[in-house]
Amino acid sequence: MNLFDASLTVNLAGISLANPLIAASGCYGYGFDYRRWIDPGDWGAIVVKGTTLRPRTGNPPPRLVETPSGMLNAIGLQNPGIDFFLKSIRPQLPELQCPVLVNIAGETLEEYRQLAAILNSVTEVSGIEVNISCPNVKRGGVSFGGDPALVEELIGLVREVYRLPLIVKLSPDAGNIVSVAEAAWRAGADALSLINTIKGMVIDVQKRRPVLGNITGGLSGPAIRPVAVRAVWEVSAAVSIPVIGMGGIMQADDALEFILAGACAVAIGTANFINPAVAREISQGLRQYLCDHGFSHYRELIGAARP
Amino acid sequence: MNLFDASLTVNLAGISLANPLIAASGCYGYGFDYRRWIDPGDWGAIVVKGTTLRPRTGNPPPRLVETPSGMLNAIGLQNPGIDFFLKSIRPQLPELQCPVLVNIAGETLEEYRQLAAILNSVTEVSGIEVNISCPNVKRGGVSFGGDPALVEELIGLVREVYRLPLIVKLSPDAGNIVSVAEAAWRAGADALSLINTIKGMVIDVQKRRPVLGNITGGLSGPAIRPVAVRAVWEVSAAVSIPVIGMGGIMQADDALEFILAGACAVAIGTANFINPAVAREISQGLRQYLCDHGFSHYRELIGAARP
Amino acid sequence: MLPDHNLIPHLIHQCTLIEINKVAENWYRLKLQAPAAAAYAEPGQFVHLRAGSASDPLLRRPFSIHNADSRANEIWLLIRVAGKVTSALAGLSPGGIINILGPLGTGFPVPDDEGSALLVAGGIGLAPLYFLTLRRQAAALPTELLLGGLTGNALPDDSFFFRDGVHPLIATNDGSRGYRGTAADLLEMRLQSGIRPTRIFACGPVSMLARVVELGRNCGLPVYVSLESFLACAVGACLGCAFPFKTDDHIEYRRVCRDGPVFSGEEACFELV
Amino acid sequence: MLPDHNLIPHLIHQCTLIEINKVAENWYRLKLQAPAAAAYAEPGQFVHLRAGSASDPLLRRPFSIHNADSRANEIWLLIRVAGKVTSALAGLSPGGIINILGPLGTGFPVPDDEGSALLVAGGIGLAPLYFLTLRRQAAALPTELLLGGLTGNALPDDSFFFRDGVHPLIATNDGSRGYRGTAADLLEMRLQSGIRPTRIFACGPVSMLARVVELGRNCGLPVYVSLESFLACAVGACLGCAFPFKTDDHIEYRRVCRDGPVFSGEEACFELV
Ligand SMILES: Cc1cc2nc3c(=O)[nH]c(=O)nc-3n(C[C@H](O)[C@H](O)[C@H](O)COP(=O)(O)OP(=O)(O)OC[C@H]3O[C@@H](n4cnc5c(N)ncnc54)[C@H](O)[C@@H]3O)c2cc1C
Ligand SMILES: Cc1cc2nc3c(=O)[nH]c(=O)nc-3n(C[C@H](O)[C@H](O)[C@H](O)COP(=O)(O)OP(=O)(O)OC[C@H]3O[C@@H](n4cnc5c(N)ncnc54)[C@H](O)[C@@H]3O)c2cc1C
Ligand SMILES: Cc1cc2nc3c(=O)[nH]c(=O)nc-3n(C[C@H](O)[C@H](O)[C@H](O)COP(=O)(O)O)c2cc1C
Ligand SMILES: Cc1cc2nc3c(=O)[nH]c(=O)nc-3n(C[C@H](O)[C@H](O)[C@H](O)COP(=O)(O)O)c2cc1C
Ligand code: FES
Ligand code: FES
């Protein structure tokens, strides 16, 4: 079989993607920063930085610290706000030549609803990813994501005003990730993204204080991959909407783990920092795997590790 | 200051330890396997393998898989049962020349109570660690550890029959680790151990099936350290009983992170597999740190990273 | 053998790599300066090894002792490149530092009689059986080494063996060297020809071991197998390396690292791994 | 300068290490074969570097371009051993492979006039200022390099500089070489002696930069500082490297990797880091 016969296209909750690789929110800016290294069209889709109603300054530095096979970030949702996004970024989005999703975060249910209502009429945006799992903000974020009833209410409100594909992003910090996933599904989510970062911290033993300005941050990278694969495995068995898997994907085999566990698509965050051409390399690796093992579409692999 | 002036002794919930280093349950057998490399007396205390009422065969292989900066285990509490422990292991415990604690696990509240009642009269055992956080068993384990009300009931029952130091071992998989910690404290726990391993899985992409015989396993090692330090930071601020910190401690600086975050003592699991002399090296490193920074007792460091 | 509970701190060695040679496709032979391991090593025992100090890869890796020279304070390892650590080892140069624990594990039973033995090695399973061959030959015990490989250059060439006075009977799957077939086929051939050794020793893939045990059973011969498993502690503490055995109709797990790696093959449940 | 949105795949290079020398206590100078970086590098820009492929250490590390020779296709780095990656780099031998992204970041402003400059380097802050010195000297722009270090052997010796025709004014904290004091003290001395350059450029510890900016401000001179922060992406995408700046009384975070590392020092809030 020829490498290019192996098809990677996918329809994700109504969005057609050229391949199942998605640039993870917060790790890819608005899609333009990496254009020296990779054509944005090499991605199936790009999820832009978490966006809020009003501009946010973000957390005080240091915002990053490396950990064994991972990193903590505490950006604190620094972003210029939805108005700036609409005015200055939206017009450039078609240049990216792949579907763009906006990751939204609010401090109240009403803020989420408003953001969704605004984006409902933005044709350049193919869908939203509702972030109920950011560990780095005082209000909102993961505090919403732990309570299934609250999640159901929140996503219900958003669903009422948002007609395009609606993805809900979850974190294992919630503890009961399956119940939360089911709640989002009941409330009308079209797909689920998991996982967001896991809350962690590092202490500087020389200075005897936490390294991060925000004290705690979110753990990403290969360190969390086993936890993320397990979350995808459990959630994809419990819901019948597509799951987007992420957490520490560095190479094709890692993406395959998520797909075999039940993910329909995968997102890549931290790996971009190490290898800006990672999306191109992973597509090639997936094609190679399909060829080597005699599959004609990666769809045949989704959940294939389940007995 | 002389290196040996720097004191590492600690009274942990009534048990006197020569130093704050504890061999973590499940990683040190019954304390005898490492005697070629290190004198068991180099430890502050040893917690033996999770023990159940009846013998347990454990999970089918493979039981281990390496992950980035970590490992998954799914031993499944293989152990010869409490009767064998009393008959064949208990008489040898004095040879270890340091306090020994028994980690206990049950499938029902009643089993926990019985185990505690039996151990209450065993003078060779200085205390028990109640494992309500094992991710690798079908019944019991982490299923108990997620619900504060259940934890309060369970620990209450155990407390009624157990008079010696009672430690409760928690996992961040519970989601609300602080509420669970508070419940254990209310029910009369003398100390808390955190964290147990985090549930994860790895998929073999060549065979297209989970690597572990048990499908999922518990993640330990440096990968989880930031999550563990954060758990200690949060829990030690919420309860006024001592916290034993663990998760990925490989060297003195790592132990210091936990102590500065609020741990009164630390346990070491996975690191023994890489460096059987790790306890001795960490004691030396702690003494060196105390000298270098002009402290006379490591007690001065407990929680010192808190502003 | 080492007394189990004696504190012997030099059992963690920082060893210097003395020599490294490629001896077959993907196979490397490493000579290490390792006095304590060299002094105590018995055939079938292994060392648990780490090169570097990063936390990825995290765990040590086990390698059989391939030869030990207690006068020169040296041990030899025979390594097939399989992944991260083995490729890193293959890239080391003399002078490189490797940290080892060992010798560990329960090796092949020491010959308690003048009996003869057939040794059956599948591929890299040669590593521990070579040491056993040398020790038995030195004790003038009748010993025949059977070795199987995929193809000719997947195995070391004749000089590798002849220099040590070892003369293995070789088979390759494609017939490009020696007989066409597997190491188990060689064993079958030898047994059919009427050879009756006192014992059979085997190391190689699980499917091969299962067949060797069956062939031995059919002739009423005891078979000792060296098993593999993924190890963490390698000292018996973590119960991670469990291998299933059948006793009185129930399954019992034994520790490859401590109860083995060498076991009597009779009760091993190869079909469960 | 590189057009921002041009797909230039060779901006990820597998570079070969050509030469490595220890040039002071804990300092190493590395010469890399890196055609694209050598062709485009501007003083103040940096490369984001990785040696090896394990996931610990995970992230790349930034290093200023210390010199670039576009004819020889080479760049130079000057590295002080600070931790994991820098010690690994120090242990490399010629022929070793290093993966780099770059050149990245916004460097020192290109001189738009014939103005004179004082360059103030604290310790390893010498790395980017040395490149700037060479480029300015090549363009015959009046340039004076002030360099501070803890002690004599914490800085490269004279031959390091003289070979390139660079003649820094040196100070050490213990007075063991040059003046006794810091690089900022040297600056103060030069300003007190009436020198009035068009610009001041500085790189070094935060406390030094704060003082240099204040000294510049007192004399009404613009100061450009090269800042440090822990980087992840190094291309402006993650917002992890934020450095606080004060504008109209509110704090705004700018990206060290993309908006900098070189900034006008006036608004930088050194007291907040
Ligand atoms: C007691 C014992 C003695 C051994 N002696 C030798 C020897 O003399 N020479 C030799 O070359 N090898 C020997 N091995 C096997 C050797 O330990 C593995 O090949 C090695 O650990 C692979 O490490 P790696 O980092 O290169 O591969 P990894 O990157 O860890 O893994 C590569 C692949 O091999 C698999 N794998 C890793 N370890 C094992 C294992 N123990 N069993 C089965 N599959 C595994 C992984 O799942 C993966 O698919 C021995 C194993 C044991 C248990
Ligand atoms: C734009 C830029 C240019 C640089 N240019 C040079 C250069 O030319 N030469 C040079 O030697 N160094 C330079 N540095 C600093 C260099 O990046 C760090 O020293 C290096 O990343 C340390 O890596 P490591 O793995 O050796 O240390 P690690 O093991 O990562 O850390 C060792 C210690 O240094 C601290 N640390 C790590 N990185 C930084 C950082 N970026 N800022 C402050 N503290 C840090 C850690 O918190 C830790 O305490 C530059 C940094 C930046 C941002
Ligand atoms: C620097 C950084 C910023 C992030 N910002 C966001 C964000 O704004 N919204 C969000 O939903 N997730 C955010 N994430 C989480 C990632 O999208 C992703 O879920 C997580 O990092 C796990 O994937 P990875 O291991 O591939 O990075 C961020 C992650 C990083 C590392
Ligand atoms: C192989 C293995 C077996 C374990 N068995 C137990 C157990 O029986 N009971 C228990 O409470 N914790 C058990 N643990 C968890 C450890 O005690 C410890 O909480 C965890 O591994 C984190 O510490 P570490 O990163 O230092 O290993 C086990 C861990 C490992 C790696
Ligand atoms: S590897 Fe730990 S018991 Fe065998
Ligand atoms: S390091 Fe990512 S924006 Fe600067």
Coordinates of C-alpha atoms in Angstrom, one line a residue, chain C residues 10-237:
Chain C
H10 CA 30.2 -2.7 47.1
L11 CA 27.3 -4.6 45.6
I12 CA 26.4 -1.2 44.1
H13 CA 29.3 -0.6 41.7
Q14 CA 30.2 2.3 39.5
C15 CA 31.9 0.1 36.9
T16 CA 34.2 1.2 34.1
L17 CA 33.5 -0.2 30.7
I18 CA 36.8 -1.8 29.6
E19 CA 35.9 -3.1 26.1
I20 CA 32.9 -3.1 23.9
N21 CA 32.5 -5.1 20.6
K22 CA 29.8 -5.7 18.1
V23 CA 29.6 -9.5 17.9
A24 CA 26.5 -9.9 15.7
E25 CA 23.8 -7.8 14.1
N26 CA 22.5 -5.7 17.1
W27 CA 24.5 -7.7 19.6
Y28 CA 27.3 -6.2 21.7
R29 CA 29.7 -7.8 24.2
L30 CA 30.7 -5.5 27.0
K31 CA 33.6 -6.2 29.4
L32 CA 33.2 -4.3 32.8
Q33 CA 35.6 -3.8 35.6
A34 CA 33.5 -5.0 38.5
P35 CA 35.4 -6.8 41.3
A36 CA 32.5 -7.9 43.6
A37 CA 30.3 -9.1 40.8
A38 CA 33.3 -10.9 39.2
A39 CA 34.1 -12.6 42.5
Y40 CA 30.6 -13.8 43.4
A41 CA 28.9 -14.4 40.0
E42 CA 27.3 -17.8 39.3
P43 CA 25.9 -18.8 35.9
G44 CA 22.3 -17.7 35.6
Q45 CA 22.7 -14.7 37.8
F46 CA 22.3 -11.2 36.5
V47 CA 23.2 -7.6 37.2
H48 CA 20.7 -4.8 37.3
L49 CA 22.2 -1.9 35.4
R50 CA 21.9 1.8 34.9
A51 CA 23.8 4.2 32.6
G52 CA 23.3 7.9 33.3
S53 CA 21.3 9.7 36.0
A54 CA 18.3 11.2 34.2
S55 CA 14.9 10.1 35.3
D56 CA 14.0 9.0 31.8
P57 CA 14.6 6.1 31.4
L58 CA 13.9 5.6 35.1
L59 CA 14.5 2.0 36.0
R60 CA 17.5 -0.2 35.9
R61 CA 17.6 -3.0 33.3
P62 CA 18.6 -6.6 34.0
F63 CA 21.3 -8.4 32.0
S64 CA 22.6 -11.9 32.6
I65 CA 26.3 -12.4 33.5
H66 CA 27.8 -13.7 30.3
N67 CA 31.1 -14.5 31.8
A68 CA 33.1 -13.6 34.9
D69 CA 36.8 -13.5 35.6
S70 CA 37.5 -13.1 39.2
R71 CA 41.2 -12.8 38.8
A72 CA 40.9 -9.9 36.3
N73 CA 37.9 -8.5 38.3
E74 CA 35.9 -8.4 35.1
I75 CA 32.4 -9.5 34.1
W76 CA 31.1 -9.7 30.5
L77 CA 27.6 -8.9 29.3
L78 CA 26.1 -9.9 26.0
I79 CA 23.4 -7.4 24.9
R80 CA 20.9 -7.3 22.1
V81 CA 19.7 -3.8 21.2
A82 CA 15.9 -3.7 22.1
G83 CA 15.1 -0.2 23.1
K84 CA 16.3 2.9 25.0
V85 CA 18.8 1.5 27.5
T86 CA 20.3 -1.2 25.2
S87 CA 20.9 1.4 22.4
A88 CA 22.5 3.7 24.9
L89 CA 24.8 0.9 26.0
A90 CA 25.7 0.0 22.4
G91 CA 26.8 3.6 22.0
L92 CA 29.2 3.7 24.9
S93 CA 32.9 3.8 24.5
P94 CA 35.6 2.2 26.8
G95 CA 36.0 4.4 29.9
G96 CA 32.2 4.9 30.1
I97 CA 30.6 4.5 33.5
I98 CA 27.9 2.0 34.2
N99 CA 26.3 1.5 37.6
I100 CA 25.4 -2.1 38.5
L101 CA 23.7 -4.0 41.3
G102 CA 24.6 -7.6 41.6
P103 CA 25.2 -10.4 41.1
L104 CA 21.5 -11.0 41.7
G105 CA 19.0 -13.9 41.5
T106 CA 19.1 -17.6 41.8
G107 CA 21.2 -19.1 39.0
F108 CA 21.4 -22.6 37.5
P109 CA 21.7 -25.4 40.0
V110 CA 25.3 -26.2 40.8
P111 CA 26.1 -29.6 39.4
D112 CA 25.9 -32.0 42.2
D113 CA 27.0 -35.0 40.1
E114 CA 29.0 -35.8 37.1
G115 CA 25.9 -35.6 34.9
S116 CA 25.8 -34.4 31.3
A117 CA 23.8 -31.5 30.1
L118 CA 22.1 -30.1 27.0
L119 CA 22.0 -26.3 26.9
V120 CA 19.4 -24.8 24.6
A121 CA 19.8 -21.2 23.7
G122 CA 17.3 -19.2 21.6
G123 CA 19.0 -16.0 20.3
I124 CA 20.2 -13.7 23.1
G125 CA 19.3 -16.5 25.5
L126 CA 22.8 -17.5 24.8
A127 CA 24.0 -14.9 27.3
P128 CA 23.6 -16.9 30.6
L129 CA 24.0 -20.3 29.0
Y130 CA 27.5 -19.3 27.7
F131 CA 28.7 -18.7 31.2
L132 CA 27.2 -22.0 32.3
T133 CA 28.9 -23.7 29.3
L134 CA 32.3 -22.3 30.3
R135 CA 31.9 -23.2 34.0
R136 CA 30.8 -26.7 33.2
Q137 CA 33.6 -27.2 30.6
A138 CA 36.1 -25.9 33.2
A139 CA 34.8 -28.6 35.6
A140 CA 35.1 -31.1 32.8
L141 CA 31.3 -31.9 32.9
P142 CA 29.9 -33.1 29.6
T143 CA 28.1 -30.2 28.1
E144 CA 26.5 -29.6 24.7
L145 CA 25.4 -26.2 23.6
L146 CA 22.5 -25.9 21.1
L147 CA 22.0 -22.4 19.7
G148 CA 19.2 -21.1 17.4
G149 CA 18.9 -17.8 15.6
L150 CA 16.9 -16.2 12.9
T151 CA 19.7 -16.0 10.4
G152 CA 23.4 -16.4 10.1
N153 CA 24.5 -12.8 11.0
A154 CA 22.0 -12.6 13.9
L155 CA 24.5 -14.9 15.8
P156 CA 28.2 -14.3 16.6
D157 CA 30.6 -16.0 14.2
D158 CA 32.7 -19.1 15.0
S159 CA 35.7 -17.3 16.3
F160 CA 33.6 -15.9 19.1
F161 CA 33.0 -19.4 20.4
F162 CA 36.2 -21.2 19.3
R163 CA 38.5 -18.8 21.1
D164 CA 36.8 -20.0 24.4
G165 CA 36.8 -23.7 23.3
V166 CA 33.1 -23.7 22.8
H167 CA 31.6 -25.6 19.9
P168 CA 27.9 -25.0 19.7
L169 CA 25.5 -26.9 17.4
I170 CA 23.8 -24.1 15.4
A171 CA 20.5 -23.8 13.7
T172 CA 19.0 -20.8 11.9
N173 CA 15.4 -20.3 10.8
D174 CA 16.5 -19.6 7.2
G175 CA 19.1 -22.3 7.1
S176 CA 21.8 -19.8 6.3
R177 CA 24.0 -21.2 9.0
G178 CA 24.0 -24.7 10.5
Y179 CA 20.8 -26.6 10.5
R180 CA 17.6 -25.1 9.2
G181 CA 15.2 -24.8 12.2
T182 CA 15.1 -23.6 15.8
A183 CA 17.1 -24.4 18.9
A184 CA 14.1 -26.5 20.1
D185 CA 14.3 -28.4 16.8
L186 CA 18.0 -29.1 17.5
L187 CA 17.0 -30.4 20.9
E188 CA 14.4 -32.6 19.4
M189 CA 16.9 -34.0 17.0
R190 CA 19.4 -34.7 19.7
L191 CA 16.8 -36.4 21.9
Q192 CA 15.6 -38.4 18.9
S193 CA 19.2 -39.6 18.2
G194 CA 19.0 -41.2 21.7
I195 CA 21.1 -38.7 23.7
R196 CA 19.9 -38.7 27.3
P197 CA 21.6 -35.9 29.4
T198 CA 21.1 -35.6 33.1
R199 CA 19.6 -32.2 32.7
I200 CA 18.4 -29.7 30.1
F201 CA 19.0 -26.0 30.6
A202 CA 17.2 -23.4 28.4
C203 CA 17.0 -19.7 27.8
G204 CA 15.1 -17.9 25.0
P205 CA 11.7 -16.8 24.0
V206 CA 8.7 -18.1 25.9
S207 CA 7.4 -20.2 23.0
M208 CA 10.7 -21.9 22.7
L209 CA 10.9 -22.6 26.5
A210 CA 7.4 -24.1 26.4
R211 CA 8.5 -26.5 23.7
V212 CA 11.8 -27.4 25.4
V213 CA 9.9 -28.2 28.7
E214 CA 7.6 -30.4 26.8
L215 CA 10.4 -32.2 25.0
G216 CA 12.1 -32.8 28.3
R217 CA 8.9 -34.0 29.9
N218 CA 8.4 -36.5 27.1
C219 CA 11.8 -38.0 27.9
G220 CA 11.5 -37.7 31.6
L221 CA 14.4 -35.2 31.8
P222 CA 14.4 -32.3 34.2
V223 CA 14.5 -28.9 32.4
Y224 CA 15.7 -25.7 34.0
V225 CA 14.6 -22.5 32.3
S226 CA 15.9 -19.0 32.7
L227 CA 12.8 -16.7 32.6
E228 CA 12.3 -13.1 31.7
S229 CA 10.0 -10.5 33.1
F230 CA 10.0 -6.7 33.4
L231 CA 11.8 -6.0 36.7
A232 CA 11.7 -3.0 39.0
C233 CA 13.6 -3.7 42.3
A234 CA 15.3 -7.0 41.2
V235 CA 15.8 -8.0 44.8
G236 CA 12.4 -9.5 45.6
A237 CA 10.8 -6.5 47.3

